[in-house]
Tab-separated table of C-alpha atoms in Angstrom:
chain	number	residue	atom	x	y	z
A	442	UNK	CA	-126.425	7.567	-42.839
A	443	UNK	CA	-125.627	11.136	-42.005
A	444	UNK	CA	-122.389	13.019	-43.031
A	445	UNK	CA	-120.857	15.486	-40.645
A	446	UNK	CA	-119.115	18.355	-42.397
A	447	UNK	CA	-116.912	20.983	-40.734
A	448	UNK	CA	-116.533	24.284	-42.438
A	449	UNK	CA	-113.215	25.843	-41.441
A	450	UNK	CA	-110.586	28.192	-42.606
A	451	UNK	CA	-108.056	29.148	-39.897
A	452	UNK	CA	-108.128	32.816	-40.758
A	453	UNK	CA	-111.363	34.897	-39.696
A	454	UNK	CA	-113.430	36.737	-42.155
A	455	UNK	CA	-112.976	34.678	-45.210
A	456	UNK	CA	-116.520	33.433	-45.368
A	457	UNK	CA	-117.049	30.363	-43.126
A	458	UNK	CA	-120.303	31.500	-41.664
A	459	UNK	CA	-121.720	32.621	-45.024
A	460	UNK	CA	-120.757	29.445	-46.758
A	461	UNK	CA	-122.201	27.282	-43.871
A	462	UNK	CA	-125.514	29.364	-44.314
A	463	UNK	CA	-125.592	28.908	-48.062
A	464	UNK	CA	-124.515	25.340	-48.198
A	465	UNK	CA	-127.147	24.440	-45.464
A	466	UNK	CA	-129.668	26.321	-47.449
A	467	UNK	CA	-128.704	24.729	-50.790
A	468	UNK	CA	-128.720	21.178	-49.421
A	469	UNK	CA	-132.171	21.881	-47.888
A	470	UNK	CA	-133.443	23.193	-51.220
A	471	UNK	CA	-132.180	19.956	-52.773
A	472	UNK	CA	-134.435	18.004	-50.359
A	473	UNK	CA	-132.046	16.947	-47.893
A	474	UNK	CA	-132.554	17.129	-44.012
A	475	UNK	CA	-129.881	19.466	-42.543
A	476	UNK	CA	-128.870	20.821	-39.242
A	477	UNK	CA	-126.238	23.688	-39.071
A	478	UNK	CA	-124.399	24.038	-35.773
A	479	UNK	CA	-122.720	27.220	-34.874
A	480	UNK	CA	-119.740	26.199	-32.842
A	481	UNK	CA	-118.389	29.701	-32.416
A	482	UNK	CA	-119.175	30.036	-28.694
A	483	UNK	CA	-119.074	33.670	-27.662
A	484	UNK	CA	-119.186	35.101	-31.127
A	485	UNK	CA	-122.342	33.615	-32.632
A	486	UNK	CA	-123.275	34.881	-36.063
A	487	UNK	CA	-124.796	32.106	-38.107
A	488	UNK	CA	-128.275	33.072	-36.567
A	489	UNK	CA	-128.045	36.658	-38.015
A	490	UNK	CA	-126.851	35.462	-41.377
A	491	UNK	CA	-129.807	33.070	-41.513
A	492	UNK	CA	-132.220	35.646	-40.280
A	493	UNK	CA	-133.273	33.445	-37.182
A	494	UNK	CA	-131.796	35.682	-34.424
A	495	UNK	CA	-135.144	36.523	-32.952
A	496	UNK	CA	-136.199	32.815	-32.356
A	497	UNK	CA	-133.278	31.718	-30.067
A	498	UNK	CA	-134.377	30.413	-26.761
A	499	UNK	CA	-131.916	27.713	-25.956
A	500	UNK	CA	-128.385	27.145	-27.423
A	501	UNK	CA	-125.696	24.588	-27.885
A	502	UNK	CA	-124.250	25.021	-24.308
A	503	UNK	CA	-127.729	24.657	-22.768
A	504	UNK	CA	-128.129	21.187	-24.582
A	505	UNK	CA	-124.445	20.116	-23.489
A	506	UNK	CA	-125.195	21.194	-19.872
A	507	UNK	CA	-128.596	19.512	-19.819
A	508	UNK	CA	-130.624	22.720	-19.407
A	509	UNK	CA	-132.922	21.692	-22.182
A	510	UNK	CA	-133.552	18.915	-24.532
A	511	UNK	CA	-132.110	18.997	-28.054
A	512	UNK	CA	-135.529	19.402	-29.649
A	513	UNK	CA	-136.018	22.598	-27.670
A	514	UNK	CA	-132.811	24.175	-28.818
A	515	UNK	CA	-133.124	23.436	-32.502
A	516	UNK	CA	-134.531	26.267	-34.649
A	517	UNK	CA	-136.618	25.419	-37.750
A	518	UNK	CA	-135.631	27.644	-40.727
A	519	UNK	CA	-138.258	30.235	-41.969
A	520	UNK	CA	-137.930	28.983	-45.648
A	521	UNK	CA	-137.298	25.277	-45.396
A	522	UNK	CA	-138.959	22.880	-42.921
A	523	UNK	CA	-136.064	20.376	-43.335
A	524	UNK	CA	-133.511	22.914	-42.326
A	525	UNK	CA	-132.492	23.530	-38.690
A	526	UNK	CA	-130.025	25.654	-36.704
A	527	UNK	CA	-128.483	24.890	-33.439
A	528	UNK	CA	-127.289	28.284	-32.251
A	529	UNK	CA	-124.187	28.901	-30.121
A	530	UNK	CA	-124.155	30.660	-26.849
A	531	UNK	CA	-123.206	34.341	-26.854
A	532	UNK	CA	-122.447	34.853	-23.133
A	533	UNK	CA	-120.065	31.929	-22.654
A	534	UNK	CA	-116.572	31.085	-24.079
A	535	UNK	CA	-115.035	28.117	-25.927
A	536	UNK	CA	-114.048	26.272	-22.698
A	537	UNK	CA	-117.785	25.710	-21.930
A	538	UNK	CA	-117.740	22.663	-24.260
A	539	UNK	CA	-115.108	19.973	-24.785
A	540	UNK	CA	-114.472	17.750	-27.797
A	541	UNK	CA	-116.025	14.698	-26.103
A	542	UNK	CA	-119.253	16.471	-25.455
A	543	UNK	CA	-119.382	17.759	-29.106
A	544	UNK	CA	-119.017	14.035	-30.150
A	545	UNK	CA	-121.862	13.093	-27.964
A	546	UNK	CA	-124.124	15.885	-29.189
A	547	UNK	CA	-123.493	14.965	-32.831
A	548	UNK	CA	-124.095	11.409	-32.188
A	549	UNK	CA	-127.601	12.328	-30.974
A	550	UNK	CA	-128.211	14.318	-34.085
A	551	UNK	CA	-126.952	11.768	-36.691
A	552	UNK	CA	-130.042	9.607	-36.933
A	553	UNK	CA	-132.267	12.568	-37.562
A	554	UNK	CA	-130.331	14.282	-40.369
A	555	UNK	CA	-128.804	13.688	-43.817
A	556	UNK	CA	-126.178	16.528	-43.259
A	557	UNK	CA	-124.785	18.003	-40.092
A	558	UNK	CA	-122.910	21.223	-40.924
A	559	UNK	CA	-120.427	22.682	-38.334
A	560	UNK	CA	-119.555	26.296	-38.635
A	561	UNK	CA	-116.071	26.518	-37.080
A	562	UNK	CA	-114.624	29.521	-35.385
A	563	UNK	CA	-111.384	31.189	-36.563
A	564	UNK	CA	-108.161	30.061	-34.992
A	565	UNK	CA	-106.753	26.710	-33.966
A	566	UNK	CA	-107.475	26.567	-30.323
A	567	UNK	CA	-110.286	24.930	-28.307
A	568	UNK	CA	-113.077	26.190	-30.447
A	569	UNK	CA	-111.385	24.535	-33.568
A	570	UNK	CA	-110.786	21.371	-31.674
A	571	UNK	CA	-114.452	21.218	-30.560
A	572	UNK	CA	-115.728	21.813	-34.151
A	573	UNK	CA	-113.527	19.061	-35.829
A	574	UNK	CA	-113.940	16.400	-33.044
A	575	UNK	CA	-116.786	14.616	-34.764
A	576	UNK	CA	-116.445	15.663	-38.322
A	577	UNK	CA	-116.328	13.117	-41.150
A	578	UNK	CA	-115.080	15.560	-43.838
A	579	UNK	CA	-114.050	19.211	-43.992
A	580	UNK	CA	-114.541	22.184	-46.342
A	581	UNK	CA	-111.709	24.582	-46.228
A	582	UNK	CA	-112.732	28.115	-47.094
A	583	UNK	CA	-110.043	30.528	-48.352
A	584	UNK	CA	-109.759	33.780	-50.366
A	585	UNK	CA	-106.917	34.064	-52.845
A	586	UNK	CA	-104.736	36.049	-50.400
A	587	UNK	CA	-101.408	35.095	-48.856
A	588	UNK	CA	-102.634	35.253	-45.281
A	589	UNK	CA	-105.747	33.171	-45.764
A	590	UNK	CA	-103.829	30.533	-47.837
A	591	UNK	CA	-101.140	30.233	-45.292
A	592	UNK	CA	-103.697	29.719	-42.421
A	593	UNK	CA	-105.561	27.268	-44.605
A	594	UNK	CA	-102.373	25.228	-45.098
A	595	UNK	CA	-101.936	25.021	-41.384
A	596	UNK	CA	-105.387	23.879	-40.962
A	597	UNK	CA	-105.109	21.091	-43.601
A	598	UNK	CA	-102.023	19.833	-41.568
A	599	UNK	CA	-104.043	19.880	-38.394
A	600	UNK	CA	-107.098	18.156	-39.866
A	601	UNK	CA	-104.837	15.368	-41.278
A	602	UNK	CA	-103.248	15.063	-37.934
A	603	UNK	CA	-106.746	14.420	-36.469
A	604	UNK	CA	-107.549	11.755	-39.008
A	605	UNK	CA	-109.835	13.839	-41.231
A	606	UNK	CA	-108.708	12.981	-44.779
A	607	UNK	CA	-111.603	14.028	-46.950
A	608	UNK	CA	-110.713	17.702	-47.291
A	609	UNK	CA	-112.119	19.983	-50.000
A	610	UNK	CA	-111.362	23.498	-51.014
A	611	UNK	CA	-113.679	26.535	-51.573
A	612	UNK	CA	-111.968	29.526	-53.018
A	613	UNK	CA	-114.118	32.465	-51.982
A	614	UNK	CA	-114.226	36.066	-53.094
A	615	UNK	CA	-112.596	35.597	-56.536
A	616	UNK	CA	-112.349	38.603	-58.709
A	617	UNK	CA	-111.849	37.431	-62.200
A	618	UNK	CA	-111.029	40.916	-63.417
A	619	UNK	CA	-108.090	40.993	-61.087
A	620	UNK	CA	-107.065	37.469	-61.898
A	621	UNK	CA	-106.936	38.366	-65.567
A	622	UNK	CA	-104.695	41.222	-64.846
A	623	UNK	CA	-102.414	38.982	-62.948
A	624	UNK	CA	-103.141	40.993	-59.702
A	625	UNK	CA	-104.866	38.045	-57.888
A	626	UNK	CA	-103.947	34.419	-57.527
A	627	UNK	CA	-106.099	32.181	-59.724
A	628	UNK	CA	-108.103	29.068	-58.630
A	629	UNK	CA	-105.285	26.965	-60.163
A	630	UNK	CA	-102.594	28.883	-58.198
A	631	UNK	CA	-104.471	28.249	-54.922
A	632	UNK	CA	-104.950	24.551	-55.744
A	633	UNK	CA	-101.292	24.208	-56.717
A	634	UNK	CA	-100.158	25.651	-53.476
A	635	UNK	CA	-102.560	23.801	-51.068
A	636	UNK	CA	-102.658	20.586	-53.050
A	637	UNK	CA	-106.336	19.481	-52.076
A	638	UNK	CA	-109.286	19.009	-54.271
A	639	UNK	CA	-111.541	21.944	-55.213
A	640	UNK	CA	-115.148	21.679	-54.453
A	641	UNK	CA	-116.185	25.106	-55.770
A	642	UNK	CA	-115.179	28.721	-56.245
A	643	UNK	CA	-117.283	31.651	-55.342
A	644	UNK	CA	-116.956	35.095	-56.932
A	645	UNK	CA	-116.744	38.351	-54.990
A	646	UNK	CA	-120.446	39.218	-55.381
A	647	UNK	CA	-122.221	42.186	-53.892
A	648	UNK	CA	-125.376	40.045	-53.682
A	649	UNK	CA	-123.745	38.288	-50.783
A	650	UNK	CA	-123.541	41.511	-48.748
A	651	UNK	CA	-127.174	42.243	-49.637
A	652	UNK	CA	-128.274	38.697	-48.738
A	653	UNK	CA	-126.450	38.879	-45.293
A	654	UNK	CA	-128.021	42.376	-44.699
A	655	UNK	CA	-131.483	40.747	-45.132
A	656	UNK	CA	-130.747	37.505	-43.353
A	657	UNK	CA	-131.706	35.514	-46.532
A	658	UNK	CA	-129.143	33.166	-47.742
A	659	UNK	CA	-128.943	33.277	-51.677
A	660	UNK	CA	-127.927	29.631	-52.572
A	661	UNK	CA	-129.878	28.657	-55.598
A	662	UNK	CA	-130.930	32.086	-56.767
A	663	UNK	CA	-129.874	33.554	-60.088
A	664	UNK	CA	-126.815	35.525	-58.738
A	665	UNK	CA	-123.240	34.298	-59.534
A	666	UNK	CA	-122.592	33.505	-55.879
A	667	UNK	CA	-126.101	31.866	-55.506
A	668	UNK	CA	-125.298	29.630	-58.403
A	669	UNK	CA	-121.748	28.876	-57.160
A	670	UNK	CA	-123.014	27.694	-53.819
A	671	UNK	CA	-125.717	25.594	-55.409
A	672	UNK	CA	-123.031	23.957	-57.492
A	673	UNK	CA	-121.056	23.205	-54.404
A	674	UNK	CA	-124.123	21.603	-52.734
A	675	UNK	CA	-124.618	19.429	-55.868
A	676	UNK	CA	-120.992	18.412	-55.616
A	677	UNK	CA	-121.401	17.503	-52.050
A	678	UNK	CA	-124.225	15.142	-53.077
A	679	UNK	CA	-121.761	13.545	-55.538
A	680	UNK	CA	-122.959	15.158	-58.821
A	681	UNK	CA	-120.510	16.098	-61.466
A	682	UNK	CA	-120.936	19.875	-62.061
A	683	UNK	CA	-118.545	21.653	-64.328
A	684	UNK	CA	-116.967	24.870	-62.888
A	685	UNK	CA	-119.193	27.832	-63.831
A	686	UNK	CA	-117.935	31.080	-65.609
A	687	UNK	CA	-117.323	33.348	-62.723
A	688	UNK	CA	-117.287	36.495	-64.751
A	689	UNK	CA	-120.012	38.873	-63.923
A	690	UNK	CA	-122.166	39.859	-66.879
A	691	UNK	CA	-123.775	42.542	-64.923
A	692	UNK	CA	-126.511	43.733	-67.171
A	693	UNK	CA	-127.043	45.708	-70.251
A	694	UNK	CA	-124.988	48.812	-69.097
A	695	UNK	CA	-121.899	46.925	-68.195
A	696	UNK	CA	-121.976	45.257	-71.576
A	697	UNK	CA	-122.215	48.740	-73.275
A	698	UNK	CA	-119.441	50.013	-71.024
A	699	UNK	CA	-117.220	47.067	-72.053
A	700	UNK	CA	-117.635	47.981	-75.795
A	701	UNK	CA	-115.954	51.266	-75.019
A	702	UNK	CA	-113.066	49.777	-73.055
B	555	UNK	CA	-84.883	51.227	-69.396
B	556	UNK	CA	-87.840	52.074	-67.182
B	557	UNK	CA	-90.068	50.867	-69.875
B	558	UNK	CA	-88.293	47.581	-70.069
B	559	UNK	CA	-88.662	47.103	-66.346
B	560	UNK	CA	-92.282	47.757	-66.606
B	561	UNK	CA	-92.712	44.914	-69.022
B	562	UNK	CA	-90.483	42.650	-67.154
B	563	UNK	CA	-92.121	43.224	-63.782
B	564	UNK	CA	-93.850	40.218	-62.219
B	565	UNK	CA	-97.533	40.569	-61.716
B	566	UNK	CA	-98.577	40.896	-58.062
B	567	UNK	CA	-100.428	37.634	-58.135
B	568	UNK	CA	-97.212	35.876	-59.284
B	569	UNK	CA	-95.313	37.646	-56.503
B	570	UNK	CA	-97.940	36.416	-53.899
B	571	UNK	CA	-97.639	32.809	-55.186
B	572	UNK	CA	-93.820	32.822	-54.996
B	573	UNK	CA	-93.810	34.286	-51.567
B	574	UNK	CA	-96.419	31.841	-50.343
B	575	UNK	CA	-94.526	28.803	-51.692
B	576	UNK	CA	-91.506	29.871	-49.828
B	577	UNK	CA	-93.419	30.559	-46.661
B	578	UNK	CA	-95.176	27.262	-46.661
B	579	UNK	CA	-91.980	25.351	-47.049
B	580	UNK	CA	-90.757	26.589	-43.729
B	581	UNK	CA	-94.199	26.390	-42.224
B	582	UNK	CA	-94.518	22.715	-43.317
B	583	UNK	CA	-90.991	21.942	-42.328
B	584	UNK	CA	-91.979	23.059	-38.886
B	585	UNK	CA	-88.918	25.238	-38.862
B	586	UNK	CA	-89.596	27.429	-35.975
B	587	UNK	CA	-86.676	29.789	-34.997
B	588	UNK	CA	-86.030	27.238	-32.204
B	589	UNK	CA	-85.619	24.344	-34.570
B	590	UNK	CA	-83.344	26.385	-36.732
B	591	UNK	CA	-81.234	27.314	-33.763
B	592	UNK	CA	-80.781	23.548	-32.985
B	593	UNK	CA	-79.753	22.897	-36.489
B	594	UNK	CA	-77.297	25.727	-36.390
B	595	UNK	CA	-75.775	24.504	-33.239
B	596	UNK	CA	-75.344	20.989	-34.499
B	597	UNK	CA	-73.728	22.257	-37.734
B	598	UNK	CA	-71.277	24.370	-35.698
B	599	UNK	CA	-70.362	21.178	-33.664
B	600	UNK	CA	-69.668	19.209	-36.748
B	601	UNK	CA	-67.744	21.831	-38.656
B	602	UNK	CA	-65.699	22.801	-35.671
B	603	UNK	CA	-64.164	19.375	-35.683
B	604	UNK	CA	-62.425	20.193	-38.984
B	605	UNK	CA	-62.050	24.084	-39.123
B	606	UNK	CA	-62.230	27.117	-36.981
B	607	UNK	CA	-65.280	29.000	-37.786
B	608	UNK	CA	-66.742	32.412	-36.895
B	609	UNK	CA	-69.890	31.382	-34.963
B	610	UNK	CA	-71.007	35.012	-34.593
B	611	UNK	CA	-71.392	35.501	-38.286
B	612	UNK	CA	-72.816	32.096	-39.114
B	613	UNK	CA	-76.143	32.256	-40.844
B	614	UNK	CA	-78.391	29.510	-41.973
B	615	UNK	CA	-81.864	29.706	-43.587
B	616	UNK	CA	-84.235	27.759	-45.841
B	617	UNK	CA	-84.346	29.310	-49.230
B	618	UNK	CA	-85.119	28.298	-52.793
B	619	UNK	CA	-82.561	27.512	-55.398
B	620	UNK	CA	-82.786	26.589	-59.119
B	621	UNK	CA	-82.491	22.737	-59.343
B	622	UNK	CA	-80.378	21.111	-61.885
B	623	UNK	CA	-83.240	18.811	-62.785
B	624	UNK	CA	-86.413	19.842	-64.494
B	625	UNK	CA	-88.523	20.605	-61.460
B	626	UNK	CA	-87.689	24.299	-61.354
B	627	UNK	CA	-87.121	25.896	-57.934
B	628	UNK	CA	-86.553	23.725	-54.983
B	629	UNK	CA	-86.128	24.368	-51.237
B	630	UNK	CA	-82.623	24.362	-49.928
B	631	UNK	CA	-81.026	24.725	-46.564
B	632	UNK	CA	-78.495	27.513	-47.130
B	633	UNK	CA	-75.713	27.987	-44.717
B	634	UNK	CA	-73.041	30.802	-44.892
B	635	UNK	CA	-70.127	29.794	-42.501
B	636	UNK	CA	-67.152	32.078	-42.439
B	637	UNK	CA	-63.957	30.138	-41.896
B	638	UNK	CA	-61.168	31.630	-39.666
B	639	UNK	CA	-58.613	28.837	-39.926
B	640	UNK	CA	-58.227	25.222	-41.045
B	641	UNK	CA	-57.190	22.793	-38.509
B	642	UNK	CA	-54.540	20.296	-39.211
B	643	UNK	CA	-56.842	17.230	-39.364
B	644	UNK	CA	-53.998	15.003	-40.479
B	645	UNK	CA	-52.353	15.383	-37.126
B	646	UNK	CA	-55.301	13.937	-35.403
B	647	UNK	CA	-55.640	11.007	-37.688
């Protein structure tokens, strides 16, 4: 039986697409068959983060409108043969699809995949409603900032109103040095405010920028963020993984520098 | 004194947390300005039965207050209602 997971946040730019790409890659690495759907019609980005932008022929709107078959629109990942992307349309807008059509599309995919990940657009309008229509559970991505947390709280309310009750939190872009100084809210602070279960915390890691530049998700590599995303994937599969130490031990020189602080 | 202030100052993380908690209370209570206006009008209606109040300077808002119990700061509906005159309620009884 497949599980449909929507990755959402309310606020833009907190890391929904990056999280979707990395969780998709991580789950594929763990041997699951996964399809990632970019539901951000008009502003597609999951394809570039995955490095698959040159392979797009058909998209989600083409499938919904019957211009092609599902199989023709699904793009197989470069690295994992059990990972697929259904790209969004770039030249259309959110009204090109409605929630009923999304439900139908996902029902078609359910028998084929273990996990269906939905990359949700920012905002709470039509695009959001489309993305959550068929979701079984939700992952809320937030950063430890007032604006992102406020929007996340609103999203949690809307998800519950739409009968999605399995909601987990990803705290993204944590800077432990700032948390230690008291200049950034801690993971505990964010959990305390939003009152939902944490599924993982991802440090602010420059490897993410490099990975996105190259179109190569880093889930499962040796970087801090890569490890953090892999831990999230394992927790999605139901494994108990302790929270990792998010502090960067960035090599020999950083350690020497610390001695002189 | 400046040095004491420095040590007593809240970290910006704590400031953020306190601001958010307050903000989310009004967000969750769905207290849009329209709803607050409705509450205000109803309060005026009730209080006006017993006293003459200054409606122009009436102010209500959701704030936080130190609770008597152990659960620290709690949300509160705070109303500041200037009284102009008391009515003789006994006459009406």
